[in-house]
mmCIF file with all atom_site columns, C-alpha atoms in Angstrom:
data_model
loop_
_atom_site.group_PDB
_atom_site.id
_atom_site.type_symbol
_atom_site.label_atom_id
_atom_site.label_alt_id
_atom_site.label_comp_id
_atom_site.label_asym_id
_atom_site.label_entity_id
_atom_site.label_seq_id
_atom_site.pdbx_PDB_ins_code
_atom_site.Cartn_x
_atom_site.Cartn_y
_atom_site.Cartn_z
_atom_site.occupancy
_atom_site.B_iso_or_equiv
_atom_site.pdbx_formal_charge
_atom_site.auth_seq_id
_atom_site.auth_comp_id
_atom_site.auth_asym_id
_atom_site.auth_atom_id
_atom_site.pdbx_PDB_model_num
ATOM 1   C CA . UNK A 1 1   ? 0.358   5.687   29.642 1.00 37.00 ? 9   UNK A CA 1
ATOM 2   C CA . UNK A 1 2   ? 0.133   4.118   32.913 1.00 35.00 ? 10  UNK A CA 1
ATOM 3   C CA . UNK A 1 3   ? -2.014  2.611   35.624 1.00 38.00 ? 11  UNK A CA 1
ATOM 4   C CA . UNK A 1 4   ? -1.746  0.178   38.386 1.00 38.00 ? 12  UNK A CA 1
ATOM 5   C CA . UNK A 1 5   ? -1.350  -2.520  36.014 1.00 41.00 ? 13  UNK A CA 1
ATOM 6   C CA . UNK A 1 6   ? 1.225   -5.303  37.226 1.00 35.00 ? 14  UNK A CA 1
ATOM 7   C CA . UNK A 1 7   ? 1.595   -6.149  33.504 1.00 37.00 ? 15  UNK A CA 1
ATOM 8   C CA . UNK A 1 8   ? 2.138   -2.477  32.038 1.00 37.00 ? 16  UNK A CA 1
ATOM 9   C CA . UNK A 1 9   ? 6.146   -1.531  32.855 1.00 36.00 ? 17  UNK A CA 1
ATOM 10  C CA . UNK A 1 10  ? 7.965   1.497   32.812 1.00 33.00 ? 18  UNK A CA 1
ATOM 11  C CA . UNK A 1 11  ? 10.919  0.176   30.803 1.00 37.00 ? 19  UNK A CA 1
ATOM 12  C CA . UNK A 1 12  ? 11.669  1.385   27.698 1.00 38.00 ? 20  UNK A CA 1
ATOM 13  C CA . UNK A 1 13  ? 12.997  -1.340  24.984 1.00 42.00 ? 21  UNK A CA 1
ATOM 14  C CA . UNK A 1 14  ? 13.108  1.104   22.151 1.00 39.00 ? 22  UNK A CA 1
ATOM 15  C CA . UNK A 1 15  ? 15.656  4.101   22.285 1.00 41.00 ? 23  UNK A CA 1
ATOM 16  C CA . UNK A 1 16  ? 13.388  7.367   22.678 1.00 45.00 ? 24  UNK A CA 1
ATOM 17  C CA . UNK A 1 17  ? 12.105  9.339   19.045 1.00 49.00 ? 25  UNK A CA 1
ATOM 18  C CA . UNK A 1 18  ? 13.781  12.188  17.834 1.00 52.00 ? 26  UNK A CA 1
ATOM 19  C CA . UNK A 1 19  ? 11.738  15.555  18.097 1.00 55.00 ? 27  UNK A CA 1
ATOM 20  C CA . UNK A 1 20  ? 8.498   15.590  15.742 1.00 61.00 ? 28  UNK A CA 1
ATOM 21  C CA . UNK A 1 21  ? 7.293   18.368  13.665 1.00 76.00 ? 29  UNK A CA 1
ATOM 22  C CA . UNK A 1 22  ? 4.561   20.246  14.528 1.00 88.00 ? 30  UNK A CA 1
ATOM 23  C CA . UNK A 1 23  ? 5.162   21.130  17.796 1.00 91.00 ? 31  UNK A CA 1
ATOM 24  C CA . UNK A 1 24  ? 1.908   23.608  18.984 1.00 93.00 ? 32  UNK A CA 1
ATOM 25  C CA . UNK A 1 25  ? -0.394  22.261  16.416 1.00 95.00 ? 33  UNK A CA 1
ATOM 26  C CA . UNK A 1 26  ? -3.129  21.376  19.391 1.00 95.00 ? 34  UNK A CA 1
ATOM 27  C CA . UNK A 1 27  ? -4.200  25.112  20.262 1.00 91.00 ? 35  UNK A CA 1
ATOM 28  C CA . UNK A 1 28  ? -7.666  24.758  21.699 1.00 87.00 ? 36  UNK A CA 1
ATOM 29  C CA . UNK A 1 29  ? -7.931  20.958  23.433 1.00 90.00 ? 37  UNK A CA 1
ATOM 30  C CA . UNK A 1 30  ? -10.713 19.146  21.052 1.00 95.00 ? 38  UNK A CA 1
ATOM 31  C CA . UNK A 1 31  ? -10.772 18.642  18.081 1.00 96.00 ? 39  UNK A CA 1
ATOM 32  C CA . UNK A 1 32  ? -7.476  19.736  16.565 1.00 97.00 ? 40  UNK A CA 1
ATOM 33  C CA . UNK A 1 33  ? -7.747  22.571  13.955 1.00 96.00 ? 41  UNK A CA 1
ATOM 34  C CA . UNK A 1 34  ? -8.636  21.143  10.460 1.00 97.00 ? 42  UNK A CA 1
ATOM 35  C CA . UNK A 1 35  ? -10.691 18.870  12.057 1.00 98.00 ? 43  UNK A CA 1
ATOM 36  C CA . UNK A 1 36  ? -14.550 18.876  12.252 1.00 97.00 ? 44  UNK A CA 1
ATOM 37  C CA . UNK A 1 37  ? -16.250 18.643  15.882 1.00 97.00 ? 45  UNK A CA 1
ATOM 38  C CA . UNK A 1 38  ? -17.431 15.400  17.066 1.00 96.00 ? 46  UNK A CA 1
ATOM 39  C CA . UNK A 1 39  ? -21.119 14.785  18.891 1.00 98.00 ? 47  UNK A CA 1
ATOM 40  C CA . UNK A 1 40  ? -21.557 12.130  20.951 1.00 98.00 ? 48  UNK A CA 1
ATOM 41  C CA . UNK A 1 41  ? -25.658 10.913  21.347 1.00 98.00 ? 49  UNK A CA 1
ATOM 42  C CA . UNK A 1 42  ? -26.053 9.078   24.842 1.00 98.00 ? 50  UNK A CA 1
ATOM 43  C CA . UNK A 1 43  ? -29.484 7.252   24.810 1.00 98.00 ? 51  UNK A CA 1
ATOM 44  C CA . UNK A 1 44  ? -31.609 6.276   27.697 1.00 98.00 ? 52  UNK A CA 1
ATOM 45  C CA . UNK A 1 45  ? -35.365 5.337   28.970 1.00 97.00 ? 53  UNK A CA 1
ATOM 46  C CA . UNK A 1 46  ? -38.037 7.714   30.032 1.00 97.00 ? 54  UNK A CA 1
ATOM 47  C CA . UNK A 1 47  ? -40.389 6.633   32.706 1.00 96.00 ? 55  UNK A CA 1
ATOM 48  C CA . UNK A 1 48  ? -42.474 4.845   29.847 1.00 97.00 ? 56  UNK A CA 1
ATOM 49  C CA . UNK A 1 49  ? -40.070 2.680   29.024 1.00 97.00 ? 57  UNK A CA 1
ATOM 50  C CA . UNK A 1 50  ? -39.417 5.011   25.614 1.00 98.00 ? 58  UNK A CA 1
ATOM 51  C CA . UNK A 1 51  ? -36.184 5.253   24.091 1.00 98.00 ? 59  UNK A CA 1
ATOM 52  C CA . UNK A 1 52  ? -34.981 8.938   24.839 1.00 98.00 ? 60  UNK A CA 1
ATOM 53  C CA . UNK A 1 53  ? -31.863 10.795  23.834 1.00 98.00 ? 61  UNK A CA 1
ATOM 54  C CA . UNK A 1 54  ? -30.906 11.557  27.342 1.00 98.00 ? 62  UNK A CA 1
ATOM 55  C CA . UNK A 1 55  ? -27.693 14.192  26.275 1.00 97.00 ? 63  UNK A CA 1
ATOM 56  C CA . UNK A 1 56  ? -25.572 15.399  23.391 1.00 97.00 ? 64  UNK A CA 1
ATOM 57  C CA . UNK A 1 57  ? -22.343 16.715  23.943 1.00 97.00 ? 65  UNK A CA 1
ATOM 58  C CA . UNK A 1 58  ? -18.486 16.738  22.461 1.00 96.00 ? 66  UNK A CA 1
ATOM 59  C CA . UNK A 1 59  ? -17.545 14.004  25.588 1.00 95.00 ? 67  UNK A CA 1
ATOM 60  C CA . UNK A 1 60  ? -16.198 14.224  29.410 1.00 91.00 ? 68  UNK A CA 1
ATOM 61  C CA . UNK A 1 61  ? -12.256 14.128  29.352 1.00 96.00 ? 69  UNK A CA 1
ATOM 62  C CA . UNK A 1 62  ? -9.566  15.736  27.553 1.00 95.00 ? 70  UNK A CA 1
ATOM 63  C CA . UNK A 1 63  ? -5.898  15.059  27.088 1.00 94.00 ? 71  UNK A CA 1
ATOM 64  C CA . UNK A 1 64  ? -3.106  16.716  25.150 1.00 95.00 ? 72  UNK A CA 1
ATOM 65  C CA . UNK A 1 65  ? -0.174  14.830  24.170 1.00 93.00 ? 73  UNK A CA 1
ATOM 66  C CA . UNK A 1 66  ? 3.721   15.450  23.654 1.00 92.00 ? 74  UNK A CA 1
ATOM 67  C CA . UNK A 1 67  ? 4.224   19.233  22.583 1.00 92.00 ? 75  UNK A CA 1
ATOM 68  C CA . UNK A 1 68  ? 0.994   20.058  21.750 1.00 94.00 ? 76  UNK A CA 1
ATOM 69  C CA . UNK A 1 69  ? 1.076   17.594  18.935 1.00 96.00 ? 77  UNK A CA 1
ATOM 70  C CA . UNK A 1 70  ? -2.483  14.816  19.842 1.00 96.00 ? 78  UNK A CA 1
ATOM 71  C CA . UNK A 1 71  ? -5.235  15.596  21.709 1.00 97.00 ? 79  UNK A CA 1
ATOM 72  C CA . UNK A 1 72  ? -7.218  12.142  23.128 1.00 96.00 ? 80  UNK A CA 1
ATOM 73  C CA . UNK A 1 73  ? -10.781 12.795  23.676 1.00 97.00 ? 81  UNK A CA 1
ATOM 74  C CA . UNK A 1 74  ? -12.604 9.967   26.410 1.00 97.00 ? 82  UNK A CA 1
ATOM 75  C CA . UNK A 1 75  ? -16.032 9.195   24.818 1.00 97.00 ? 83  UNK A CA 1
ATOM 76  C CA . UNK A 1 76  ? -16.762 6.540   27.497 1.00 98.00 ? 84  UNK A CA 1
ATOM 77  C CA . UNK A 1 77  ? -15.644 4.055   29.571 1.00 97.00 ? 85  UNK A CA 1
ATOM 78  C CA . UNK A 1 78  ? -17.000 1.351   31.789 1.00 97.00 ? 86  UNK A CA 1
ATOM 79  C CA . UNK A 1 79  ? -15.557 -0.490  34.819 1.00 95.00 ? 87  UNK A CA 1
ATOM 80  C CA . UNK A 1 80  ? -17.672 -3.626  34.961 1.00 94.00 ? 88  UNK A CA 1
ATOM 81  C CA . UNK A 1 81  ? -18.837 -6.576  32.166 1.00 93.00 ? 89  UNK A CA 1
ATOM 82  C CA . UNK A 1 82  ? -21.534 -6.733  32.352 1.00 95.00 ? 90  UNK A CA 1
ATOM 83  C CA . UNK A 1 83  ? -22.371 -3.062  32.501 1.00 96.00 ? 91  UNK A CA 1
ATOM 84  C CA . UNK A 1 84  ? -25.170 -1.889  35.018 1.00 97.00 ? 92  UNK A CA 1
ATOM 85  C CA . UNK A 1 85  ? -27.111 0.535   33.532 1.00 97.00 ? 93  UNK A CA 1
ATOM 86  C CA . UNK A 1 86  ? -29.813 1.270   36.076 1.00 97.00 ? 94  UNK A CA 1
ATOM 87  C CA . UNK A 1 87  ? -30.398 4.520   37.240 1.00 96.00 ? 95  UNK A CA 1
ATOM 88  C CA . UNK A 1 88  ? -27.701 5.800   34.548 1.00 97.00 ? 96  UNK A CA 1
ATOM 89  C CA . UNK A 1 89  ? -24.536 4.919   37.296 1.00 97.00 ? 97  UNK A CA 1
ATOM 90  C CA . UNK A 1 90  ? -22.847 4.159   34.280 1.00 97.00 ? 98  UNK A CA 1
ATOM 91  C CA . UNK A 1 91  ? -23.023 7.114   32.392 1.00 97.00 ? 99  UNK A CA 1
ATOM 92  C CA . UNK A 1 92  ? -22.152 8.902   36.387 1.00 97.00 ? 100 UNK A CA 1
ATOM 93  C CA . UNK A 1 93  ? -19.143 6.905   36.403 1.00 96.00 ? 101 UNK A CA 1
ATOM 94  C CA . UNK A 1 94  ? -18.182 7.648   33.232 1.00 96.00 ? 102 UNK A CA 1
ATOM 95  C CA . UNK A 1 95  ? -18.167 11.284  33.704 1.00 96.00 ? 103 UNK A CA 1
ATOM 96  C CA . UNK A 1 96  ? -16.664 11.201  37.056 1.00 94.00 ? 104 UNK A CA 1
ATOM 97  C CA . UNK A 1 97  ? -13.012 10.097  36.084 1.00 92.00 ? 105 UNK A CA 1
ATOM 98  C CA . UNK A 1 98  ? -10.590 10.265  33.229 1.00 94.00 ? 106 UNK A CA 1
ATOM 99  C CA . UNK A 1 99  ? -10.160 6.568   32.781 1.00 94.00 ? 107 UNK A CA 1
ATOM 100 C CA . UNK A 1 100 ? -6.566  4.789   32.931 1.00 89.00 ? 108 UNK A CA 1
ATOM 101 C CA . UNK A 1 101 ? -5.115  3.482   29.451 1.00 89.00 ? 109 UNK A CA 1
ATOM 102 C CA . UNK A 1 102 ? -7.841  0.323   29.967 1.00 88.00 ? 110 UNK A CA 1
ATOM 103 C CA . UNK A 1 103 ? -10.583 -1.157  32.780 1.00 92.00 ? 111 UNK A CA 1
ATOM 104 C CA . UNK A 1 104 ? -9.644  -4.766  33.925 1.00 90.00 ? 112 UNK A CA 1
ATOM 105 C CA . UNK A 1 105 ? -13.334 -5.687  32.824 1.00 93.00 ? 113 UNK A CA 1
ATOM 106 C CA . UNK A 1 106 ? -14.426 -2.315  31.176 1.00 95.00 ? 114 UNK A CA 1
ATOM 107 C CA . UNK A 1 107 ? -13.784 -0.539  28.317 1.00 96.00 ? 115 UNK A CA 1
ATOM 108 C CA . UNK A 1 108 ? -12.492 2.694   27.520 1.00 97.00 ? 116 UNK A CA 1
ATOM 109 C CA . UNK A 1 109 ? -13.573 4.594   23.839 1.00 97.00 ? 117 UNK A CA 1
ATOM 110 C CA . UNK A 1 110 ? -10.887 6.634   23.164 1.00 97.00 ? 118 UNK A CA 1
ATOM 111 C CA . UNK A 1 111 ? -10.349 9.377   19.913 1.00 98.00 ? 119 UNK A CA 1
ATOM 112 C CA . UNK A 1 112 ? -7.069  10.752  19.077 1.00 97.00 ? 120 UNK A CA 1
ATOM 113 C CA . UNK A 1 113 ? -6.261  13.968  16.378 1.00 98.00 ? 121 UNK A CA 1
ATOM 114 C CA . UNK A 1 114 ? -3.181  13.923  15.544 1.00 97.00 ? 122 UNK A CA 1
ATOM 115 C CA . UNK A 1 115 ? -1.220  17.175  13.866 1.00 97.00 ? 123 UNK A CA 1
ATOM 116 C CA . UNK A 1 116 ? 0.287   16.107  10.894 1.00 97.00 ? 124 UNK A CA 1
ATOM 117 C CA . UNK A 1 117 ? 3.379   14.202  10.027 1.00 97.00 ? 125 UNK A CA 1
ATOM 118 C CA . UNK A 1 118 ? 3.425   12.784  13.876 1.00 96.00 ? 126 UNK A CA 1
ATOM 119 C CA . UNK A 1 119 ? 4.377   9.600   15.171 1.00 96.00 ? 127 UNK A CA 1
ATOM 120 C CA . UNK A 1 120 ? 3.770   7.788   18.150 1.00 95.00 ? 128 UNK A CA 1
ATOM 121 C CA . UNK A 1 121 ? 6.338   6.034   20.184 1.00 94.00 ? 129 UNK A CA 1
ATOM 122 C CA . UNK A 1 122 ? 6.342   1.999   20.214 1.00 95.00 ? 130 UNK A CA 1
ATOM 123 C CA . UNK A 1 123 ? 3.758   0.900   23.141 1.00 95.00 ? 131 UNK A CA 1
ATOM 124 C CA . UNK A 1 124 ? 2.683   -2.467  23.524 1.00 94.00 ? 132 UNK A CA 1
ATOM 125 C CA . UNK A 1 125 ? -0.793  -2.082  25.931 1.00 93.00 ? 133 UNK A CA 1
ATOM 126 C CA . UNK A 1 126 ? -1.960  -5.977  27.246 1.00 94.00 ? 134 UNK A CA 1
ATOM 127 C CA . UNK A 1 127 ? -5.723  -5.332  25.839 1.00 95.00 ? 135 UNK A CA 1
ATOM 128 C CA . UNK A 1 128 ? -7.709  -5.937  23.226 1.00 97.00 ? 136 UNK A CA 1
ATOM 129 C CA . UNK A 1 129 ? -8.031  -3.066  20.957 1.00 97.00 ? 137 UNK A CA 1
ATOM 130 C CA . UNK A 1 130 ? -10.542 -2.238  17.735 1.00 98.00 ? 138 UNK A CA 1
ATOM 131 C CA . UNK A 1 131 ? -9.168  0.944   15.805 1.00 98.00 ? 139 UNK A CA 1
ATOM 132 C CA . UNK A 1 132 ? -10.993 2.762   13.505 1.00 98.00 ? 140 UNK A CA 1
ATOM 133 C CA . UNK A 1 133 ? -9.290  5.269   11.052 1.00 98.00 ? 141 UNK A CA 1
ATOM 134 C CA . UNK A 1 134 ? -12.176 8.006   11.443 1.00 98.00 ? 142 UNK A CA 1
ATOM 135 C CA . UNK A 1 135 ? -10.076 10.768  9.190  1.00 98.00 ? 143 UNK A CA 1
ATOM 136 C CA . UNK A 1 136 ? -7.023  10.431  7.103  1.00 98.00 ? 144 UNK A CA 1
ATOM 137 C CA . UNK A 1 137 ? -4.636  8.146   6.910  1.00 98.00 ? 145 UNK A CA 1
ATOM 138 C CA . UNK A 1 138 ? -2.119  6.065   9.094  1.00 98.00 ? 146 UNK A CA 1
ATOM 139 C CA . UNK A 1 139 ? 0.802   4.405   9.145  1.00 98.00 ? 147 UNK A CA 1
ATOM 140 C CA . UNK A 1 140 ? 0.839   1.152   11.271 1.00 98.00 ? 148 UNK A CA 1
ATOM 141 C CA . UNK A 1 141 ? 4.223   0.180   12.206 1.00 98.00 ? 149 UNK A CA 1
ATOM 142 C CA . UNK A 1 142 ? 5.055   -3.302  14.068 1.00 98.00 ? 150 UNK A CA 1
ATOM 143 C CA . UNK A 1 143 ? 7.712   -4.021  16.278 1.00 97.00 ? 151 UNK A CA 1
ATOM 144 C CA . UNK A 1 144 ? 8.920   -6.749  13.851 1.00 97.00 ? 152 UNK A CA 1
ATOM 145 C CA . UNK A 1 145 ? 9.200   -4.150  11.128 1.00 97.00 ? 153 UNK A CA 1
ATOM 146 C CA . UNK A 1 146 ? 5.966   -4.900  9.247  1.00 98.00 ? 154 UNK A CA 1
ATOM 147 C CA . UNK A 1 147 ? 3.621   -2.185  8.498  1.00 98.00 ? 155 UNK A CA 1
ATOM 148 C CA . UNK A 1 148 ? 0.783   -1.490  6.818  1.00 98.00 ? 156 UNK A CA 1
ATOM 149 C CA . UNK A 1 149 ? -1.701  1.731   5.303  1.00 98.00 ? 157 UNK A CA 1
ATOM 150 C CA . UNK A 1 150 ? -4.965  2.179   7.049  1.00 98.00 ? 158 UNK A CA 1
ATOM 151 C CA . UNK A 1 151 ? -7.477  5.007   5.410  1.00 98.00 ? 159 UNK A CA 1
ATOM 152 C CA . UNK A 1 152 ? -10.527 6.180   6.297  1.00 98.00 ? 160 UNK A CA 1
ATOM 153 C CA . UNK A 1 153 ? -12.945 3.484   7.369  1.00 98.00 ? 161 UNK A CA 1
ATOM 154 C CA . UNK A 1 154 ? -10.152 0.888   7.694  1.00 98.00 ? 162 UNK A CA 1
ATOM 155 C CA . UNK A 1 155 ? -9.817  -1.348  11.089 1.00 98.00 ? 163 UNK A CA 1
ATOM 156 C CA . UNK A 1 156 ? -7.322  -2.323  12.757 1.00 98.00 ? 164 UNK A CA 1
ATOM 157 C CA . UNK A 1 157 ? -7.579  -5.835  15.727 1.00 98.00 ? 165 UNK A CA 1
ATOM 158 C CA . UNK A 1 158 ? -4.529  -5.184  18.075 1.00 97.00 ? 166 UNK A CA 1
ATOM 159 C CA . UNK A 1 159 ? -4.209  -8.502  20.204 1.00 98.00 ? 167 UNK A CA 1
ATOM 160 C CA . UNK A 1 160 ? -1.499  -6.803  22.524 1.00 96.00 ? 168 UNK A CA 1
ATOM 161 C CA . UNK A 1 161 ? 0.922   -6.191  20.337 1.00 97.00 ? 169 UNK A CA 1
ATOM 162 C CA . UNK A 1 162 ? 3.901   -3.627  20.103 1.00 96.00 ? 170 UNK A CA 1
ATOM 163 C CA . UNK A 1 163 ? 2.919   -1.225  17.315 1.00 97.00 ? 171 UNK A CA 1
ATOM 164 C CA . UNK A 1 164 ? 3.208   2.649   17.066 1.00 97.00 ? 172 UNK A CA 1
ATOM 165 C CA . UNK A 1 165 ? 1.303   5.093   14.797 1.00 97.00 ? 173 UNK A CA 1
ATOM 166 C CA . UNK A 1 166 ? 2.448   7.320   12.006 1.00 98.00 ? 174 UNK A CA 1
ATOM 167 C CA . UNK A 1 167 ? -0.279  10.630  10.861 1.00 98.00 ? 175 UNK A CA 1
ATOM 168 C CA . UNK A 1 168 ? 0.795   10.162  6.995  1.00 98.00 ? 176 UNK A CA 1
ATOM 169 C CA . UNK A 1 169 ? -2.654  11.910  6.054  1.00 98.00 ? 177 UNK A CA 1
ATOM 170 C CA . UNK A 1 170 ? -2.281  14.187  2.966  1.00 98.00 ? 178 UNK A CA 1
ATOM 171 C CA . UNK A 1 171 ? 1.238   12.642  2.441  1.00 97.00 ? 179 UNK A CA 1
ATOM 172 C CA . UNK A 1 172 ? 2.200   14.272  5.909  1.00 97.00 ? 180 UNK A CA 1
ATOM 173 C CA . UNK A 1 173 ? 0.619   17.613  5.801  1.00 97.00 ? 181 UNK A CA 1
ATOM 174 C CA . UNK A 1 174 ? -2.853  16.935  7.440  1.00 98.00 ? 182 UNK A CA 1
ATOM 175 C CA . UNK A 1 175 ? -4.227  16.165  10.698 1.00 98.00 ? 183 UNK A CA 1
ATOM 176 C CA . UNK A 1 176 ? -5.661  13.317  11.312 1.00 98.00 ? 184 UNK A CA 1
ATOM 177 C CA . UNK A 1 177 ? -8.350  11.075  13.714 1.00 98.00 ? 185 UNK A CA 1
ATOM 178 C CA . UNK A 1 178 ? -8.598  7.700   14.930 1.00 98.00 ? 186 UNK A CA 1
ATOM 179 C CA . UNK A 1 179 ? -10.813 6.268   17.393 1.00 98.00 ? 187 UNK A CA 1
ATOM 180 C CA . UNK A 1 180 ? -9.813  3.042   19.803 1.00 98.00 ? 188 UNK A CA 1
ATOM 181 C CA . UNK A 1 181 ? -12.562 0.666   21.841 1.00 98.00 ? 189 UNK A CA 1
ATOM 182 C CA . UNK A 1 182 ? -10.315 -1.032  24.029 1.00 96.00 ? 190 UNK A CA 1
ATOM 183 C CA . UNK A 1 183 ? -11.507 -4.057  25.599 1.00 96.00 ? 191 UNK A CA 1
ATOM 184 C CA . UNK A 1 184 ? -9.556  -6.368  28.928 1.00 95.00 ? 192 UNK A CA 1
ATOM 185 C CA . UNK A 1 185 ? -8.063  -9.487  28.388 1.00 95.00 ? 193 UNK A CA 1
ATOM 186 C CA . UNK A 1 186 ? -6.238  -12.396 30.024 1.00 95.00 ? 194 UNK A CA 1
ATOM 187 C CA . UNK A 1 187 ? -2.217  -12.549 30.032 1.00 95.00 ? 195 UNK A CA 1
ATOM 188 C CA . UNK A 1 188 ? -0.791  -13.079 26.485 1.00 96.00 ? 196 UNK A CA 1
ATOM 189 C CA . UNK A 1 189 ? 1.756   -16.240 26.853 1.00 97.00 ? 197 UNK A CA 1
ATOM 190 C CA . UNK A 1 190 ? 4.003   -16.424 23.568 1.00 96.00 ? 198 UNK A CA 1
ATOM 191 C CA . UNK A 1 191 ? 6.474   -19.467 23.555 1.00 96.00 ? 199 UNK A CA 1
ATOM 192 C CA . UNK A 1 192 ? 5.857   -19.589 27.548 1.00 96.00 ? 200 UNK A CA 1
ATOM 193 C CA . UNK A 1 193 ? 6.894   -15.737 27.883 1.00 96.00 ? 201 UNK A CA 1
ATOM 194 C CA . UNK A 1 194 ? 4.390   -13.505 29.366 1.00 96.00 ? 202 UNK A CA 1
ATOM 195 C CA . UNK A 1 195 ? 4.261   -10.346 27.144 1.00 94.00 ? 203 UNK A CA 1
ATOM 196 C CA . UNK A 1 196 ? 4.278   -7.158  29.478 1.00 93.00 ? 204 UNK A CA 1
ATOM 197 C CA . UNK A 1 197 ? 3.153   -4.021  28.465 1.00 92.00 ? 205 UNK A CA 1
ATOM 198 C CA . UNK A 1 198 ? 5.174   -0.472  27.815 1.00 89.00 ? 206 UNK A CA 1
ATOM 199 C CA . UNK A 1 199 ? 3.727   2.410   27.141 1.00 88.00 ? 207 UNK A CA 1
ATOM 200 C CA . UNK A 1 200 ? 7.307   4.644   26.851 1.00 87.00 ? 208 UNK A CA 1
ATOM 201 C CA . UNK A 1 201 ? 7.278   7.950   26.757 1.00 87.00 ? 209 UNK A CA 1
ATOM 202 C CA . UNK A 1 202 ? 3.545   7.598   26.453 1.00 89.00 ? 210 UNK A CA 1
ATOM 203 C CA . UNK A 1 203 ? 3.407   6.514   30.207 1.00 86.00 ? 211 UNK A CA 1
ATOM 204 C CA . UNK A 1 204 ? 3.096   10.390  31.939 1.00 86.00 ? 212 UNK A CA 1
ATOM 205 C CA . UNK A 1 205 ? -0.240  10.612  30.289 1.00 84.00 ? 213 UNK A CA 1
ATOM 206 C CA . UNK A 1 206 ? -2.217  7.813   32.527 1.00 82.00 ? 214 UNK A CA 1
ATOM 207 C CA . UNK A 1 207 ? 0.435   7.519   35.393 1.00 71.00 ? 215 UNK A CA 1
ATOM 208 C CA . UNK A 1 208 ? -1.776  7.736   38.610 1.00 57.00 ? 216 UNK A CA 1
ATOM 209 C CA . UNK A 1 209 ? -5.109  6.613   37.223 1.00 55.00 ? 217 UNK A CA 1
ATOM 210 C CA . UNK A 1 210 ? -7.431  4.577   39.603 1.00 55.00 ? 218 UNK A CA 1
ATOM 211 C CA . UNK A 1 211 ? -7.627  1.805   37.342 1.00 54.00 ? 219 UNK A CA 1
#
């Protein structure tokens, strides 16, 4: 995952994953199969003033990951704090472009399936990040070893920290979904070291994004 951030780098600090199961899983983009389809409601103003539903639909971008095995789907992303939202150039700019891992002042709404039994690779992204466990359950691993379960409902605060994911849903047998808001921030500084980003093997799948 990569944009034309000068704090994401391409280095790798943790050796590469051996090959996952479930290689294929993803057959036909979004959602992934044992998964139900998503709707997403975007709400507007009529020339009243009235609060309208302006469009329904299953969202803009899609994005399959390693062999087949995640598929992200963009629900909607800004560029700007505060948000204009005259004459809907938000919602335009939102469907216009796949958005890079994060905005520098936006936000990007991002939901994942995962096949079953799959793990991510370690990423650190310098952002703030609200994760929701939508369907099944995770695994969240931290680069100092700790870990903990999220189901259903849970939520996790990620305050630019190295972490990976682990699809443990039906004890490894079951797809799963999670959904990320992820939201800018100013340079971390931990014991005067600026943490940089990585994204790993994770970086082919936003390299090149106008960020």
């Amino acid at each position: 995952m990569a944009h034309n951030d000068s704090s994401i780098k391409s280095e790798v600090p943790y050796p590469p994953q051996d090959p996952q199961p479930n290689a294929g899983y993803i057959t036909n983009l979004f959602p992934a199969p044992g998964l139900r389809q998503m709707h997403r409601f975007i709400t507007g103003h009529n020339e009243e003033g009235k609060s309208v539903f302006l469009s329904q639909d299953n969202g803009d971008h899609y994005r399959i990951m390693g062999d087949k095995q995640a598929v992200a789907n963009i629900l909607y992303s800004t560029r700007e704090t505060p948000v204009d939202l005259n004459d809907n150039v938000d919602i335009e700019k939102a469907k216009s472009q796949e958005p890079p891992l994060h905005y520098h002042g936006g936000t990007v709404v991002r939901m994942i399936d995962f096949a079953p039994d799959i793990e991510s690779p370690m990423h650190r992204a310098v952002s703030l990040d609200y994760g929701i466990v939508v369907d099944g359950t995770f695994k969240l691993i931290l680069d100092s070893g700790e870990e903990r379960i999220l189901r259903q409902g849970d939520v996790s605060i990620q305050r630019a920290t190295a972490h990976k994911w682990h699809n443990i849903s039906g004890n490894g047998t079951l797809p799963g979904r999670m959904m990320w808001i992820l939201l800018d921030c100013k340079d971390v500084v931990v014991n005067g070291k600026k943490m940089s980003g990585f994204l790993g093997e994770l970086e082919q799948y936003y390299e090149g994004r106008e960020e």
